[in-house]
Amino acid sequence: MNRYQWTFWLITIVFLSSADFAASSNYGDFTWVTQSDTSIIATFTAVRCMDSNGTQDLNVRVIKQPTGKADTNATVTAIVSEADGDTNSITFNNQNDGNYTFTYTFDVNGTYKFQITADNNTTVNDTYDLNDYIYVRDFSINISFLNNNAEYSAGSTVTIRNLVVNDDGNAFNDLNSSIDVFYPNASALHSSQEMTGLGNGEYIFSFIAPSTTGTYSATSTFSCSNESASNSSGRFTVPAAASPQDPGGGGGGGGGGGSVKLKASIKDFSLEPLELGAPVIVSLSVLNEMMTKKDFLVKLEILKEGKLEFYSEQLVLDVVRKKTEEVIFAEKWVPKIAGTYVATVTLLSSDKKVNYYSETLKLDIEGNLRYDLEIICSKDEITSGLPYYFNIIAYNLGDYYEDVELSWWLEDEKQQKIGFASVPVAITPEKSLTRMVLIFIPTNISPGVYTARTRLVLKDVTRDSFCSFLVRAPEDYYSELLSELEHQIQGLEEDLKTKKEQGVVVDYIVEELNELKEKYLLIKEKVNSAEYADLDRDITDLFAELNDLRDLSEKLEKEAAIDIRAMLFSLQTFLVAIFLITIITLLYGRRKGIRIKGVKKFSLEKKIEKLLGLDD
């Protein structure tokens, strides 16, 4: 290896050592973490109901999770099942901002189903599927009440639930909704209230049951584009409280005269076997009471907790007059979770324009009832006159999906209840439900140990959980909080004094801390005067401000450390540059036979020559 090769390698080593210094500098205690996306989600935006044939711009937006950033690297495709039976495959155009668009031509009336797939196999490696529908002209809105004729005690929560589907049984989502609720005397209780969409075609409206007893009525209205429909058959009852003087019983009621002869009906409607995970055979008989042969359509709907679980249609052709035709549905329903289901069959004309008959059965799929319950108290200590928060976590460890009764309350040492509340909830199997609740602690209760309790009840299964906390007298509770606050203020003051001696600029933090101390003194005067209103909130705010100042102080210290490291790095870079310039000048001078002007023997030039092995 000649002298110039040695020189090249020396320069390389100098550069690498400088780069290694920069790479190994972690700038204090910072740890830089880049959040990685692991999945994607997609949403479909379109006009759901079209008044006429034509084109429409469709949009799918793809979002990366968990960062929530737009995904610009996905491929979005869809299989479109048209109303006339045709099927098309389309690819959406990437707009490079997370939006993917396609202009689709709707050339026939009816229902269009879009089976959409968003695929990112480059940066996230995930796929997201969703199904959605668009209706063109030939559609109708069918509204049903899922929990009709329920009873509610005065003061409890009434929930009116509607399922909205079209003639094909597809759920109608994103509809404009309105509900009117009437007292038993037909006067208005709620007017033109918007319902909440839960997805899968289900909409709800909740309110507190009035004290007026009797049967209430409800009218729900839904609209999509220029199409609208209403159903006024909603009913619920607020019964009178039972009285020992009531004789019970009650007379019958006369019916109206005459009867309507059925043109067609269903007999022997059955579903079996009703076992978890087993295909269910649905069978029935269609009776034709008309004078000629007739074609029918039988529609089957199976709902669970108001949500459509299974839908099928069966065409029955040439049913002879006065005869029955046995029907077995080709599609088999397989119940995946245990619990109660509602199965409804509807007998329609083959063109779906005439509704002849419907019948409903309540089904119970037996399964494993296993629930667990946990309650977590938010604080170990509190005082009266404040809300007390706690978390309830309910786990469904079995395979039932059913409304369970979840209740919670506080108890004193004599087991007297405070603030009892309950609500029905449904928990998906192998999932959990978390609910934060609060109960206000009255100002007149005595200090002592209190217990927060929760209970879950489903059929013969009961689960309980509890946690305990201490209620202290206000003067003791707030005095201890202020003592802790004062201790933390003093600690921050000492820390700022030390940082200032080290050269860290902390003037702004000192000013803010002085303002905080003034607030602290005002609060202390309130405690000494037994003025406890809003004190818990004010003290909580002061602790939060103090934490912010402490965080700012730590950041300033780290920034000061970063400045020193940056200065050292700049100095080293400068020295490396001077060194390289000197070497280049020396090599150039030797090739030209000249020497750096003003440098004598045994000077810097001689030392560098000797270091590089270039001395004679």
XYZ file of C-alpha atoms in Angstrom:
616
model
C 0.000 0.000 0.000
C 1.555 3.341 -1.101
C 1.522 6.593 0.746
C -1.498 8.012 -1.061
C -3.548 4.919 -0.231
C -2.617 5.356 3.416
C -3.762 8.951 3.186
C -7.138 7.960 1.676
C -7.820 5.425 4.420
C -6.880 7.921 7.124
C -9.367 10.462 5.752
C -12.046 7.743 5.638
C -11.405 6.784 9.278
C -11.685 10.425 10.341
C -15.045 10.767 8.564
C -16.384 7.502 10.001
C -15.390 8.450 13.534
C -17.194 11.770 13.109
C -20.334 10.031 11.796
C -20.175 7.507 14.619
C -20.132 10.362 17.122
C -23.262 11.844 15.561
C -25.026 8.464 15.393
C -24.235 7.552 18.989
C -25.508 10.848 20.393
C -28.907 10.192 21.882
C -29.393 13.801 23.018
C -30.069 13.154 26.642
C -32.810 10.802 27.762
C -35.065 11.151 24.688
C -36.317 7.951 23.119
C -37.711 8.545 19.661
C -40.504 6.077 18.874
C -42.219 5.945 15.496
C -45.769 4.579 15.749
C -46.339 1.816 13.213
C -49.614 1.190 11.416
C -50.854 -2.401 11.579
C -54.274 -2.309 9.929
C -56.637 -0.329 7.731
C -60.327 0.584 7.775
C -62.531 1.872 4.953
C -65.779 3.826 4.629
C -68.132 4.042 1.655
C -69.824 7.315 0.707
C -72.630 7.539 -1.849
C -76.203 8.670 -2.383
C -78.085 5.673 -0.981
C -81.356 6.177 -2.838
C -81.492 7.409 -6.442
C -84.666 8.832 -7.978
C -83.711 7.798 -11.498
C -81.189 5.839 -13.535
C -77.864 7.478 -14.305
C -74.311 7.841 -13.046
C -73.053 8.513 -9.537
C -69.609 9.289 -8.133
C -68.747 6.746 -5.443
C -66.036 7.299 -2.842
C -64.131 4.940 -0.544
C -61.853 6.474 2.078
C -59.089 4.271 3.501
C -57.474 5.083 6.852
C -54.433 3.471 8.476
C -54.644 2.373 12.104
C -53.723 3.264 14.785
C -52.257 6.576 13.502
C -55.428 7.565 11.630
C -53.458 8.739 8.603
C -54.849 8.529 5.077
C -53.704 5.404 3.214
C -52.422 6.328 -0.236
C -51.029 2.875 -1.076
C -54.182 0.757 -1.097
C -55.934 -0.995 -3.945
C -59.715 -0.683 -3.710
C -61.938 -3.024 -5.723
C -65.596 -4.004 -5.623
C -67.882 -6.706 -6.957
C -71.183 -5.084 -7.891
C -74.306 -7.253 -7.997
C -76.878 -5.380 -10.024
C -80.645 -5.523 -9.689
C -81.067 -7.502 -12.934
C -78.614 -10.221 -11.854
C -75.541 -8.918 -13.703
C -72.222 -8.803 -11.845
C -69.407 -6.318 -12.482
C -65.914 -5.993 -11.068
C -64.592 -2.452 -10.666
C -61.362 -0.842 -9.441
C -61.507 2.549 -7.730
C -59.135 5.318 -8.807
C -56.508 6.370 -6.262
C -56.643 10.128 -5.576
C -53.387 9.945 -3.530
C -55.061 11.486 -0.465
C -56.748 8.432 1.059
C -59.790 8.773 -1.217
C -60.584 6.280 -3.980
C -63.290 7.159 -6.498
C -65.322 5.512 -9.231
C -68.152 6.772 -11.419
C -70.711 4.001 -11.761
C -73.644 3.803 -14.170
C -76.931 2.597 -12.666
C -78.931 1.519 -15.710
C -81.709 -0.595 -14.152
C -84.047 -0.084 -11.210
C -83.619 -2.011 -7.981
C -80.953 -2.888 -5.426
C -77.211 -2.745 -6.136
C -74.914 -4.566 -3.731
C -71.277 -3.416 -3.441
C -68.818 -5.952 -1.969
C -65.836 -3.652 -1.392
C -62.274 -4.731 -0.616
C -59.475 -2.353 0.355
C -56.067 -4.035 0.189
C -52.694 -2.653 1.288
C -50.035 -5.327 0.827
C -47.103 -2.911 0.756
C -46.847 -0.701 3.854
C -49.462 -2.184 6.216
C -50.158 -5.659 4.805
C -53.853 -5.698 5.710
C -57.220 -6.076 3.980
C -60.590 -4.559 4.898
C -63.953 -5.748 3.520
C -67.366 -4.116 3.695
C -70.757 -4.582 2.044
C -73.091 -1.727 1.207
C -76.160 -1.039 -0.915
C -77.550 1.582 -3.266
C -81.215 1.620 -4.282
C -82.491 2.963 -7.597
C -86.158 3.983 -7.879
C -87.744 0.559 -7.350
C -87.432 0.162 -3.593
C -89.628 0.393 -0.526
C -88.885 1.106 3.112
C -90.200 -1.539 5.540
C -90.325 -0.525 9.214
C -90.895 -2.872 12.131
C -90.895 -2.378 15.919
C -88.535 -4.857 17.564
C -89.615 -4.641 21.207
C -93.244 -3.704 20.763
C -95.789 -3.877 23.607
C -93.105 -3.827 26.291
C -93.870 -2.665 29.841
C -91.854 0.003 31.675
C -92.235 1.240 35.225
C -92.465 4.994 35.748
C -88.998 6.572 35.881
C -87.273 3.743 34.011
C -85.673 4.081 30.579
C -87.899 3.402 27.584
C -86.135 2.326 24.375
C -88.123 2.191 21.143
C -86.343 0.096 18.528
C -87.015 -0.031 14.798
C -85.604 -2.332 12.154
C -85.662 -0.823 8.665
C -85.107 -3.013 5.595
C -86.105 -2.978 1.949
C -88.097 -5.653 0.113
C -84.930 -7.692 -0.397
C -84.343 -7.828 3.340
C -81.229 -5.649 3.131
C -80.714 -3.268 6.032
C -81.344 0.433 5.369
C -78.633 2.539 6.999
C -78.007 6.317 7.009
C -81.700 7.176 6.621
C -83.360 10.375 7.784
C -85.460 9.364 10.787
C -88.137 10.921 12.951
C -90.310 9.607 15.777
C -93.412 10.922 17.557
C -94.488 9.477 20.919
C -97.994 10.014 22.323
C -99.565 9.763 25.772
C -102.463 7.315 26.312
C -104.856 10.238 25.661
C -103.128 10.839 22.267
C -101.475 14.107 23.296
C -97.839 14.539 22.283
C -95.045 13.390 24.619
C -92.165 13.709 22.103
C -92.474 15.243 18.643
C -90.219 14.935 15.572
C -87.282 13.474 17.490
C -84.340 12.052 15.556
C -83.562 8.390 16.138
C -80.044 7.024 16.581
C -78.773 4.611 13.939
C -76.921 1.588 15.326
C -76.075 -0.038 11.982
C -77.582 -3.161 10.422
C -80.804 -1.228 9.836
C -81.539 -0.695 13.538
C -82.563 2.687 14.970
C -83.423 3.535 18.592
C -84.923 6.369 20.629
C -84.691 6.404 24.439
C -86.362 8.502 27.130
C -87.615 8.277 30.718
C -91.036 6.684 31.217
C -93.578 9.224 32.538
C -95.676 8.594 35.624
C -98.926 8.609 33.634
C -100.166 5.023 33.386
C -101.643 3.440 30.284
C -100.662 2.419 26.774
C -98.514 4.842 24.792
C -98.174 4.882 21.009
C -95.300 5.769 18.669
C -95.022 6.631 14.992
C -91.662 6.211 13.247
C -90.927 7.829 9.883
C -87.928 7.138 7.645
C -87.005 8.711 4.327
C -84.409 8.147 1.641
C -84.271 10.660 -1.199
C -87.908 11.253 -2.192
C -89.114 7.931 -0.778
C -90.528 7.827 2.750
C -92.512 5.460 4.947
C -94.121 5.485 8.387
C -95.258 2.913 10.919
C -97.711 3.914 13.662
C -97.980 0.552 15.410
C -95.429 1.266 18.140
C -96.801 0.551 21.614
C -95.547 0.368 25.190
C -97.298 0.385 28.558
C -96.682 2.054 31.892
C -98.723 -0.116 34.280
C -100.306 1.075 37.484
C -98.504 0.069 40.653
C -99.918 -3.092 42.223
C -102.227 -2.429 45.165
C -103.427 -4.945 47.776
C -106.957 -3.495 47.394
C -107.096 -4.424 43.698
C -109.407 -7.436 43.262
C -107.428 -8.570 40.240
C -108.912 -10.296 37.256
C -110.947 -8.167 34.909
C -113.671 -8.636 32.400
C -113.243 -9.589 28.803
C -113.828 -7.335 25.840
C -116.205 -7.682 22.971
C -114.716 -7.922 19.517
C -115.878 -6.197 16.394
C -118.304 -7.975 14.133
C -117.331 -10.080 11.130
C -114.122 -11.839 10.124
C -111.782 -11.738 7.149
C -111.337 -14.926 5.217
C -107.654 -15.650 4.591
C -106.663 -16.022 0.954
C -103.498 -17.875 1.875
C -101.749 -18.883 5.075
C -98.852 -20.773 6.621
C -99.173 -23.965 8.660
C -96.736 -26.074 10.713
C -93.934 -23.477 10.860
C -90.974 -25.136 12.606
C -87.198 -24.839 13.042
C -85.078 -27.788 14.165
C -82.709 -28.780 15.593
C -82.161 -25.729 17.817
C -78.555 -26.442 18.727
C -75.523 -24.213 18.787
C -73.434 -24.645 15.629
C -75.873 -27.060 13.958
C -77.624 -26.269 10.627
C -81.314 -25.529 11.284
C -83.939 -26.941 8.927
C -86.791 -24.467 8.454
C -90.001 -26.046 7.229
C -93.645 -25.007 6.813
C -96.712 -25.575 4.657
C -98.380 -23.018 2.413
C -102.180 -23.231 2.177
C -103.825 -21.719 -0.912
C -107.401 -20.572 -0.201
C -107.868 -18.895 -3.579
C -109.853 -20.161 -6.521
C -106.887 -20.799 -8.822
C -103.327 -22.041 -8.679
C -100.979 -19.435 -7.296
C -97.271 -18.648 -6.974
C -96.017 -17.449 -3.593
C -92.829 -16.120 -2.034
C -91.972 -17.053 1.569
C -89.623 -14.684 3.391
C -87.717 -15.756 6.526
C -86.150 -13.295 8.984
C -84.285 -14.310 12.138
C -83.354 -11.534 14.571
C -81.152 -11.477 17.648
C -81.407 -8.520 20.009
C -83.168 -6.591 17.271
C -80.464 -7.261 14.669
C -81.008 -9.304 11.553
C -78.992 -12.520 11.878
C -80.357 -14.501 8.923
C -82.492 -13.799 5.873
C -83.736 -16.112 3.134
C -86.461 -16.329 0.507
C -88.112 -19.370 -1.029
C -90.268 -19.316 -4.145
C -93.274 -21.685 -4.062
C -94.801 -22.287 -7.499
C -98.166 -23.609 -8.650
C -99.834 -24.173 -5.296
C -103.143 -25.866 -6.147
C -106.428 -24.382 -4.916
C -107.473 -25.592 -1.453
C -104.234 -27.550 -1.131
C -101.085 -27.192 0.959
C -97.542 -27.241 -0.331
C -94.672 -28.244 1.966
C -91.716 -25.866 1.934
C -88.192 -26.555 3.212
C -85.780 -23.628 2.933
C -82.736 -24.455 0.837
C -80.519 -22.111 2.849
C -79.669 -23.377 6.325
C -79.270 -21.080 9.299
C -76.398 -21.976 11.655
C -76.681 -20.215 15.060
C -73.218 -19.118 16.154
C -74.101 -17.802 19.604
C -76.581 -18.965 22.213
C -79.561 -16.994 23.427
C -83.033 -15.935 22.374
C -83.927 -15.377 18.709
C -87.105 -14.250 16.974
C -87.968 -15.988 13.673
C -90.642 -14.507 11.399
C -91.991 -15.976 8.170
C -94.020 -13.855 5.790
C -96.135 -15.196 2.933
C -96.123 -12.824 -0.051
C -97.267 -12.842 -3.630
C -94.471 -13.736 -6.026
C -94.110 -10.054 -6.998
C -93.969 -9.052 -3.272
C -96.879 -6.668 -3.671
C -99.392 -8.588 -1.523
C -98.741 -9.648 2.068
C -100.994 -12.628 2.886
C -99.777 -13.908 6.235
C -96.966 -13.760 8.792
C -96.071 -15.813 11.849
C -93.427 -15.341 14.539
C -91.726 -17.874 16.797
C -89.459 -17.215 19.761
C -86.437 -19.537 19.827
C -83.979 -20.333 22.587
C -80.591 -21.741 21.637
C -79.065 -23.346 24.714
C -75.421 -22.641 25.439
C -72.862 -21.989 28.129
C -73.739 -19.184 30.575
C -70.430 -17.835 31.883
C -69.899 -14.242 32.945
C -67.297 -12.516 35.064
C -67.510 -9.086 36.660
C -64.947 -6.624 37.974
C -65.260 -3.201 39.611
C -62.375 -0.718 39.965
C -62.590 2.217 42.382
C -61.101 5.460 41.075
C -59.906 6.818 44.448
C -59.004 5.392 47.818
C -60.295 8.481 49.602
C -62.918 11.152 48.957
C -65.164 13.505 50.875
C -68.904 14.119 50.867
C -70.576 16.407 48.355
C -68.591 15.021 45.389
C -69.329 12.496 42.630
C -67.524 9.194 43.051
C -66.414 7.459 39.841
C -65.739 3.757 39.352
C -65.271 1.419 36.396
C -67.332 -1.712 35.786
C -65.914 -4.404 33.491
C -68.183 -7.296 32.499
C -66.756 -10.292 30.615
C -68.831 -12.764 28.588
C -66.822 -15.983 28.834
C -69.596 -18.187 27.446
C -71.477 -18.306 24.145
C -74.735 -16.514 25.043
C -75.526 -13.129 23.498
C -78.445 -11.901 25.554
C -79.528 -8.797 27.451
C -78.210 -9.016 31.008
C -79.211 -6.789 33.898
C -76.233 -4.748 35.121
C -76.703 -2.750 38.336
C -74.482 -0.715 40.648
C -74.749 1.199 43.935
C -72.844 2.333 47.040
C -73.215 0.882 50.535
C -72.304 2.266 53.937
C -71.036 0.165 56.826
C -74.652 -0.686 57.740
C -75.274 -1.959 54.171
C -77.656 0.892 53.399
C -77.743 1.567 49.627
C -76.909 4.916 48.028
C -77.638 5.774 44.392
C -78.884 2.453 42.975
C -79.019 2.250 39.140
C -79.406 -0.545 36.578
C -79.458 -0.979 32.818
C -79.839 -3.902 30.371
C -76.718 -4.575 28.304
C -75.741 -7.210 25.753
C -72.153 -8.483 25.606
C -70.825 -10.394 22.620
C -69.340 -13.806 23.530
C -65.622 -13.677 24.362
C -65.815 -9.882 24.587
C -66.022 -7.439 27.468
C -67.954 -4.295 28.269
C -66.456 -1.398 30.211
C -68.643 1.294 31.706
C -67.576 4.245 33.860
C -70.327 5.251 36.271
C -70.637 7.819 39.040
C -72.736 8.166 42.148
C -72.991 11.442 44.025
C -71.982 11.200 47.666
C -74.494 13.159 49.771
C -73.209 15.982 51.953
C -74.953 14.630 55.056
C -73.337 11.188 55.229
C -70.945 10.244 57.982
C -67.210 9.636 57.424
C -66.202 5.992 57.204
C -65.592 3.068 54.875
C -67.993 2.756 51.924
C -68.310 0.036 49.304
C -69.033 0.356 45.581
C -70.916 -2.715 44.359
C -72.044 -4.060 41.001
C -74.182 -7.045 40.028
C -74.875 -8.860 36.748
C -77.945 -11.098 36.395
C -78.931 -13.379 33.486
C -81.512 -16.093 34.111
C -80.146 -18.076 37.053
C -76.604 -16.676 36.754
C -75.577 -13.901 39.164
C -72.164 -12.263 39.450
C -71.090 -9.680 42.069
C -68.027 -7.509 42.529
C -67.101 -4.703 44.927
C -64.327 -2.329 46.002
C -64.034 -0.117 49.079
C -62.957 3.469 49.711
C -62.821 5.913 52.595
C -65.085 8.958 52.940
C -63.365 11.574 55.084
C -64.634 14.724 56.727
C -64.198 17.718 54.373
C -61.816 19.605 56.663
C -59.482 16.586 56.937
C -59.725 15.659 53.247
C -58.918 19.116 51.871
C -56.254 19.903 54.490
C -54.324 16.785 53.478
C -54.645 17.623 49.768
C -53.306 21.138 50.387
C -50.431 19.749 52.452
C -49.406 17.499 49.554
C -49.770 20.376 47.085
C -47.561 22.631 49.251
C -44.934 19.895 49.493
C -44.808 19.549 45.686
C -44.601 23.338 45.204
C -41.595 23.497 47.543
C -39.942 20.625 45.708
C -40.309 22.375 42.349
C -38.953 25.636 43.824
C -35.794 23.873 45.014
C -35.398 22.136 41.651
C -35.669 25.428 39.748
C -33.121 27.045 42.061
C -30.643 24.244 41.318
C -31.209 24.490 37.553
C -30.698 28.250 37.602
C -27.339 27.777 39.349
C -26.396 25.368 36.522
C -27.161 28.006 33.898
C -30.574 26.811 32.772
C -32.971 29.692 31.984
C -36.033 29.123 34.193
C -37.378 32.677 34.617
C -40.699 31.958 32.859
C -41.368 28.881 35.005
C -40.592 30.834 38.179
C -43.135 33.501 37.216
C -45.802 30.873 36.513
C -45.053 29.127 39.800
C -45.473 32.403 41.721
C -48.940 32.837 40.160
C -49.800 29.255 41.120
C -48.735 29.951 44.730
C -51.174 32.879 44.849
C -54.003 30.578 43.763
C -52.914 28.094 46.405
C -53.166 30.731 49.156
C -56.702 31.659 48.046
C -57.774 28.027 48.220
C -56.155 27.667 51.625
C -58.223 30.598 52.908
C -61.414 28.867 51.682
C -60.503 25.668 53.522
C -59.808 27.599 56.739
C -63.235 29.265 56.344
C -64.959 25.890 55.647
C -65.993 27.044 52.161
C -65.813 23.727 50.287
C -67.819 24.504 47.134
C -65.839 23.620 43.941
C -62.680 23.055 45.990
C -62.063 19.585 44.601
C -62.089 20.917 41.038
C -59.863 23.912 41.930
C -57.282 21.748 43.706
C -57.291 19.240 40.837
C -56.610 22.095 38.399
C -53.681 23.293 40.545
C -52.132 19.828 40.595
C -52.465 19.700 36.803
C -50.802 23.127 36.412
C -48.008 22.070 38.745
C -47.388 18.911 36.702
C -47.221 21.003 33.510
C -44.592 23.287 35.080
C -42.596 20.265 36.251
C -42.681 18.774 32.742
C -41.573 22.096 31.246
C -38.668 22.264 33.692
C -37.478 18.786 32.671
C -37.729 19.681 28.973
C -35.623 22.814 29.474
C -32.927 20.752 31.198
C -32.866 18.247 28.332
C -32.753 21.030 25.748
C -29.772 22.537 27.555
C -28.005 19.151 27.404
C -28.823 18.929 23.696
C -27.316 22.405 23.090
C -24.037 21.377 24.747
C -23.799 18.167 22.731
C -24.653 20.038 19.539
C -21.910 22.601 20.272
C -19.343 19.841 20.842
C -20.374 18.156 17.630
C -20.028 21.432 15.680
C -16.592 22.035 17.193
C -15.416 18.552 16.259
C -16.737 19.003 12.715
C -14.841 22.295 12.445
C -11.577 20.712 13.625
C -11.996 17.784 11.224
C -12.515 20.230 8.354
C -9.331 22.205 9.274
C -7.401 18.930 9.504
C -8.574 17.765 6.076
C -7.766 21.125 4.483
C -4.241 20.955 5.930
C -3.706 17.418 4.584
C -4.967 18.334 1.116
C -2.735 21.442 1.026
C 0.281 19.399 2.155
C -0.238 16.732 -0.500
C -0.724 19.315 -3.193
C 2.484 21.114 -2.118
C 4.585 17.931 -2.211
C 3.362 17.141 -5.730
C 4.304 20.662 -6.873
C 7.523 20.784 -4.873
C 6.427 23.673 -2.688
C 6.025 24.086 1.028
C 3.310 25.818 3.042
C 4.408 29.405 3.350
C 5.668 30.426 6.770
C 5.962 26.899 8.149
C 9.460 26.093 9.466
C 11.217 22.816 10.089
C 9.659 20.659 12.785
C 6.514 22.697 12.233
C 2.926 21.410 11.858
C 3.725 20.354 8.277
C 6.604 18.148 9.412
C 4.501 16.555 12.131
C 1.689 15.755 9.710
C 4.197 14.332 7.183
C 5.580 12.103 9.875
C 2.071 11.056 10.975
C 1.174 10.125 7.376
C 4.516 8.392 6.744
C 5.509 10.945 4.073
C 8.740 12.171 5.704
C 11.941 11.411 3.824
